[in-house]
PDB file of C-alpha atoms in Angstrom:
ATOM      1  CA  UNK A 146      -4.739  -3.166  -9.107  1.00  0.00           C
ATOM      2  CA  UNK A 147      -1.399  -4.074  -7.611  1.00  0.00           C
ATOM      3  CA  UNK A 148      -0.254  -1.273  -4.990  1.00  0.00           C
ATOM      4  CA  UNK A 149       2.967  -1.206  -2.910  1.00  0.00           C
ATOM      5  CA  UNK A 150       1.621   0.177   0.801  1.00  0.00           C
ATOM      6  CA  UNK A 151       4.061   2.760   2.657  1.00  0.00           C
ATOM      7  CA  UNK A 152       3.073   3.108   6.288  1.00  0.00           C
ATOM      8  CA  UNK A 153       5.308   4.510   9.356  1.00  0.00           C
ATOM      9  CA  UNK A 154       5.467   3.497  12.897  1.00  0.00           C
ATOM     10  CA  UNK A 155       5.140   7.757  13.877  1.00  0.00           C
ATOM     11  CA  UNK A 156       8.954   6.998  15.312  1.00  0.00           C
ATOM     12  CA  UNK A 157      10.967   6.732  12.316  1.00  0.00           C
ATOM     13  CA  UNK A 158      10.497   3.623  11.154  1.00  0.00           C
ATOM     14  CA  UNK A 159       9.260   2.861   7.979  1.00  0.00           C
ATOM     15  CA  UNK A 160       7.847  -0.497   5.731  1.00  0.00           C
ATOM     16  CA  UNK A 161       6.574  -1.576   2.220  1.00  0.00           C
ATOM     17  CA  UNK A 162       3.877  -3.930   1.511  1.00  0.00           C
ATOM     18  CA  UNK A 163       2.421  -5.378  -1.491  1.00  0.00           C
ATOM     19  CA  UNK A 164      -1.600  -4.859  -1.253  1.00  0.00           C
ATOM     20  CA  UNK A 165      -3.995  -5.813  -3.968  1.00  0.00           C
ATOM     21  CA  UNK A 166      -7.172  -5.956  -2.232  1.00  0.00           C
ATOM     22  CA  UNK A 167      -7.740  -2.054  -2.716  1.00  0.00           C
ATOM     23  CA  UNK A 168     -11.226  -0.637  -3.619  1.00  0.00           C
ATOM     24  CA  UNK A 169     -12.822   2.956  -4.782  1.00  0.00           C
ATOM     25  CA  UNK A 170     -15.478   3.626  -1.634  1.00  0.00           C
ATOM     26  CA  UNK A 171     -16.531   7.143  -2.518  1.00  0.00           C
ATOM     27  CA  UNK A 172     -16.042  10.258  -3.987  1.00  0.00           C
ATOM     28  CA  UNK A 173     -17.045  12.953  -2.383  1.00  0.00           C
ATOM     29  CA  UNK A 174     -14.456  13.029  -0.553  1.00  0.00           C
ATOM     30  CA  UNK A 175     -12.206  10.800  -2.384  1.00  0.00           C
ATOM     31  CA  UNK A 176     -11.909   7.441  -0.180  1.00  0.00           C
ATOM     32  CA  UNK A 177     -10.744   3.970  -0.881  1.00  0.00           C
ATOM     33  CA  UNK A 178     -10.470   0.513   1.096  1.00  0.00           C
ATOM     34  CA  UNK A 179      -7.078  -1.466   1.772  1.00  0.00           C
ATOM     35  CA  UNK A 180      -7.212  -4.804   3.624  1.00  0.00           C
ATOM     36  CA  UNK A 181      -4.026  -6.149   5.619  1.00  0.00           C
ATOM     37  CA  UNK A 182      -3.996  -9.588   7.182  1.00  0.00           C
ATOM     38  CA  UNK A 183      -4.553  -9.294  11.080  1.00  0.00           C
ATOM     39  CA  UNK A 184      -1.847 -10.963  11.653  1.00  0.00           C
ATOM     40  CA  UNK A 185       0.684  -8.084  10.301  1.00  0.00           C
ATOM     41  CA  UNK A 186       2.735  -5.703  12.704  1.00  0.00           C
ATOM     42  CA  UNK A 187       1.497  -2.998  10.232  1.00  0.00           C
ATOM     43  CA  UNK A 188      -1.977  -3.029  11.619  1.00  0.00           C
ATOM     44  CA  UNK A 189      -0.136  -1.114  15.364  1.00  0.00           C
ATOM     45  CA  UNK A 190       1.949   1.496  13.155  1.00  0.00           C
ATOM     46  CA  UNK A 191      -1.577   2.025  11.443  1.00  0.00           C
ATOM     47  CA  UNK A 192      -3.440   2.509  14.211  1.00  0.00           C
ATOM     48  CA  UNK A 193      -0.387   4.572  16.332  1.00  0.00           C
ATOM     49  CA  UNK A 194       0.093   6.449  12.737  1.00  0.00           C
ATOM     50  CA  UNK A 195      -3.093   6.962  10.352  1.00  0.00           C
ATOM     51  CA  UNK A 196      -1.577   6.976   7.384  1.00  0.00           C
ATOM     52  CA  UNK A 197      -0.178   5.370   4.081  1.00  0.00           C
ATOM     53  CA  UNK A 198       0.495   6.123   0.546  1.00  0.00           C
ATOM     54  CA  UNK A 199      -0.353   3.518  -2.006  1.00  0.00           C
ATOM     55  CA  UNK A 200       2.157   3.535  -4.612  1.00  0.00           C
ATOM     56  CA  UNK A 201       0.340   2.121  -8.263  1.00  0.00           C
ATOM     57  CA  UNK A 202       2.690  -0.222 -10.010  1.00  0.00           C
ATOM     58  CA  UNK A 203       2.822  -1.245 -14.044  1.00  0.00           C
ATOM     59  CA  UNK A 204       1.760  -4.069 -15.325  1.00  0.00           C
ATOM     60  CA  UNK A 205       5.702  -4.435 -15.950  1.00  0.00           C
ATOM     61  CA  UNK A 206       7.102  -3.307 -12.654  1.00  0.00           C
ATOM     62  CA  UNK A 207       7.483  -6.845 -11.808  1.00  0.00           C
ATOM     63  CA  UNK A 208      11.011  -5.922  -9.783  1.00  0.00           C
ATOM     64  CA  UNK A 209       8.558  -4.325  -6.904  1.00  0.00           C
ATOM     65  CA  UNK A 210       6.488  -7.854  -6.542  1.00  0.00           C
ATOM     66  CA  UNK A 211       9.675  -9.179  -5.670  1.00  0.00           C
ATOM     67  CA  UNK A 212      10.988  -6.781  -3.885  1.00  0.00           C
ATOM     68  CA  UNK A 213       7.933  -6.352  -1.402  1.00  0.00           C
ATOM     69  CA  UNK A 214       5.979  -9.889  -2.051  1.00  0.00           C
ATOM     70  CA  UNK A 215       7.996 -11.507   0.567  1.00  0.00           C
ATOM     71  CA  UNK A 216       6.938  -8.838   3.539  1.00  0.00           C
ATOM     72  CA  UNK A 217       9.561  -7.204   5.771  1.00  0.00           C
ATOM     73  CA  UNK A 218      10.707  -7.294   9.485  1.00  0.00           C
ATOM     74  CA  UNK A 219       9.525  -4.334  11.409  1.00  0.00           C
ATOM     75  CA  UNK A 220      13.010  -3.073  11.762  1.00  0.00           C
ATOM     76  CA  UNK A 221      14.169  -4.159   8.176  1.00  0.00           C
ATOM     77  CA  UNK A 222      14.437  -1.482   5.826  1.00  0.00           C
ATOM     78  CA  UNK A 223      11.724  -2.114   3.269  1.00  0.00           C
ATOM     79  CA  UNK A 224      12.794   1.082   1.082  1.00  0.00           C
ATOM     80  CA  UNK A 225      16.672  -0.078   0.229  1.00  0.00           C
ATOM     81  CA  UNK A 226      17.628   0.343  -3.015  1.00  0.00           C
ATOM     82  CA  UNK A 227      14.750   1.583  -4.564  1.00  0.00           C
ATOM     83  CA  UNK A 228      14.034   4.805  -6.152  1.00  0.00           C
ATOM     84  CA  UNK A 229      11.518   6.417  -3.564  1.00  0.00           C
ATOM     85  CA  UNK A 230       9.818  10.302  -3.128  1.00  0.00           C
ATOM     86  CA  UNK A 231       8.455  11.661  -0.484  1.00  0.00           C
ATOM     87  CA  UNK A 232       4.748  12.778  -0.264  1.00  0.00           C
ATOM     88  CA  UNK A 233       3.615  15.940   1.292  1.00  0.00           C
ATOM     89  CA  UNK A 234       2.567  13.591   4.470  1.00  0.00           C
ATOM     90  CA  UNK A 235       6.177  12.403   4.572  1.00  0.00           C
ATOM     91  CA  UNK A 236       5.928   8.582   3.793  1.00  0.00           C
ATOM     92  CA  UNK A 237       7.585   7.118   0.864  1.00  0.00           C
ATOM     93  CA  UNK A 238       6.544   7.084  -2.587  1.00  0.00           C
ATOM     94  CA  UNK A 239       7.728   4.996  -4.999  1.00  0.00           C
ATOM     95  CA  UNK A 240       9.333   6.958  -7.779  1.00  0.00           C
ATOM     96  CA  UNK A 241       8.990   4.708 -10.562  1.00  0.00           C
ATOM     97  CA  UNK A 242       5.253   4.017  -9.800  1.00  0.00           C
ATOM     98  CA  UNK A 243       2.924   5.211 -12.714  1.00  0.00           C
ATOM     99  CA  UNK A 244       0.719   7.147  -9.818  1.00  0.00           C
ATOM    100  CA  UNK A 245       0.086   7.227  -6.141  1.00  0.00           C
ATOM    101  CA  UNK A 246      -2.531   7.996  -3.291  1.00  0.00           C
ATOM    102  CA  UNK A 247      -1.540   9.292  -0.146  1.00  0.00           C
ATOM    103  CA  UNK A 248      -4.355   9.436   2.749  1.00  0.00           C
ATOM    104  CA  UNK A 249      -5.477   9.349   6.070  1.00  0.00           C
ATOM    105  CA  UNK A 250      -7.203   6.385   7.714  1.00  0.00           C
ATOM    106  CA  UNK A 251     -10.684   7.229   9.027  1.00  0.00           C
ATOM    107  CA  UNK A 252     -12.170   4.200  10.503  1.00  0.00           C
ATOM    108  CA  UNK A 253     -11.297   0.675  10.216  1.00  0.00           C
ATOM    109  CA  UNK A 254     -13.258  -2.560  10.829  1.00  0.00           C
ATOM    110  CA  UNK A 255     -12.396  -6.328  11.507  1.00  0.00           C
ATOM    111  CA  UNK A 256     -13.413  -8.664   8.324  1.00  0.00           C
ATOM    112  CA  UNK A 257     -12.917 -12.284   8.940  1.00  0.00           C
ATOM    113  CA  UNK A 258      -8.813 -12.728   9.411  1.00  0.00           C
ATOM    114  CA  UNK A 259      -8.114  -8.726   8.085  1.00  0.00           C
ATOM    115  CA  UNK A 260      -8.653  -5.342   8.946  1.00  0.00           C
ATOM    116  CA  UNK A 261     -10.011  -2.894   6.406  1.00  0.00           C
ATOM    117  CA  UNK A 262      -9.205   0.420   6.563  1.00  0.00           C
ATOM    118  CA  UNK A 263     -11.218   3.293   5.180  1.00  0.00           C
ATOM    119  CA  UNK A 264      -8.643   5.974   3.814  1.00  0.00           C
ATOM    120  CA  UNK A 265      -9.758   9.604   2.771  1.00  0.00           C
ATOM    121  CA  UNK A 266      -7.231  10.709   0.028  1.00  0.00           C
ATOM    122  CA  UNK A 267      -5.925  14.158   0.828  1.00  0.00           C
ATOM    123  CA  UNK A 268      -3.636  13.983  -2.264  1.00  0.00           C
ATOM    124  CA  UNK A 269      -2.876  11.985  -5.585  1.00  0.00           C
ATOM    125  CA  UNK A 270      -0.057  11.995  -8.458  1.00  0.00           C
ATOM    126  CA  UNK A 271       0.920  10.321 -11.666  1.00  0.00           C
ATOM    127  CA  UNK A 272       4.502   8.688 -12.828  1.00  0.00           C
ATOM    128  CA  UNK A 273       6.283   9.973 -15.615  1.00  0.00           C
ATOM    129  CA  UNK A 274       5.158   6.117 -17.464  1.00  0.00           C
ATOM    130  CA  UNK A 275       1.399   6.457 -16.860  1.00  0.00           C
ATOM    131  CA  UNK A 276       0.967   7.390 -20.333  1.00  0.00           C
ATOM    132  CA  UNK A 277       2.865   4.258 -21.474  1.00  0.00           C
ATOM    133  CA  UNK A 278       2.150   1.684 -19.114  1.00  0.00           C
ATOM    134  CA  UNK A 279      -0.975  -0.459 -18.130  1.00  0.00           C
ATOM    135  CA  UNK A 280      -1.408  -0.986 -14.347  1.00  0.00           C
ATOM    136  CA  UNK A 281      -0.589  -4.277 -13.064  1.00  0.00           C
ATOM    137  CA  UNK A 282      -4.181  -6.373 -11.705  1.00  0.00           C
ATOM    138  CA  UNK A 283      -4.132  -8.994  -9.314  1.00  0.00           C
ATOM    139  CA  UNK A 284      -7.097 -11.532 -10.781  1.00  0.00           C
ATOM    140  CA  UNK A 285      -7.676 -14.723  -8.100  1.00  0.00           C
ATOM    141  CA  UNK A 286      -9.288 -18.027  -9.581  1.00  0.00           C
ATOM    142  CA  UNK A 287     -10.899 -17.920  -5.753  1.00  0.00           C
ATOM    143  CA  UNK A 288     -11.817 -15.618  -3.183  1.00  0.00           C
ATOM    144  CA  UNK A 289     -10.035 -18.609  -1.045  1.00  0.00           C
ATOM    145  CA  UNK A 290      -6.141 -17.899  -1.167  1.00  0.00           C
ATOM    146  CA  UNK A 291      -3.480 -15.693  -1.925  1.00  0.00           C
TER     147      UNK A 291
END
């Protein structure tokens, strides 16, 4: 699936970012896996702040690829002009999205050039088009590139 990642530095600032490697790890409790590239200020906020909301967008929802595909600035203001919520753990959630995850990170671990991030869901939602819409996949001809 294609997810749009809302994290906060703990200090008022917040980001966006488009994450597709994102994987069921258990379910009792509920936990998934999100990787972010090392090299991504988003790994301190995660660390300072623990946790995130993962925003699930249609397979039509193509405005949020282009909205949050190019990455943001730490002090850019990923959430400008778009429709957003906000989850009982405060971070953004996109309104539009057909459904969302919010959690807390639990443990992480280095893979290679990313960090993966165990997340324990503490709470979950649907849009108002999950009847009508198909989520959006990611599918890579090679586990070698973006």
């Amino acid at each position: 699936g294609v997810f749009i990642l809302s994290a906060s530095d703990g200090n008022g600032h917040e980001t966006g970012m488009l994450a597709s490697w994102v994987q069921q790890a258990a379910f009792e409790p509920p936990m998934v896996t999100v990787a972010v590239n090392r090299k991504r200020y988003l790994n301190d906020w995660l660390q300072q702040n623990p946790k995130l909301v993962l925003s699930l967008i249609g397979e039509t929802q193509t405005e949020f690829l282009k909205h949050f595909g190019r990455g943001f600035e730490s002090d850019q203001p990923a959430f400008e002009g778009v429709n957003i919520s906000r989850g009982s753990n405060g971070l953004p959630i996109l309104a539009d999205a057909i459904g969302y995850l919010e959690g807390n990170i639990v443990s992480n671990t280095e893979v290679g050039d990313h960090l993966v991030y165990v997340v324990e869901i503490t709470s979950a939602g649907s849009g108002a088009k999950l009847d009508e819409e198909k989520p959006m996949v990611h599918i890579r001809k090679n586990g070698f590139g973006y």
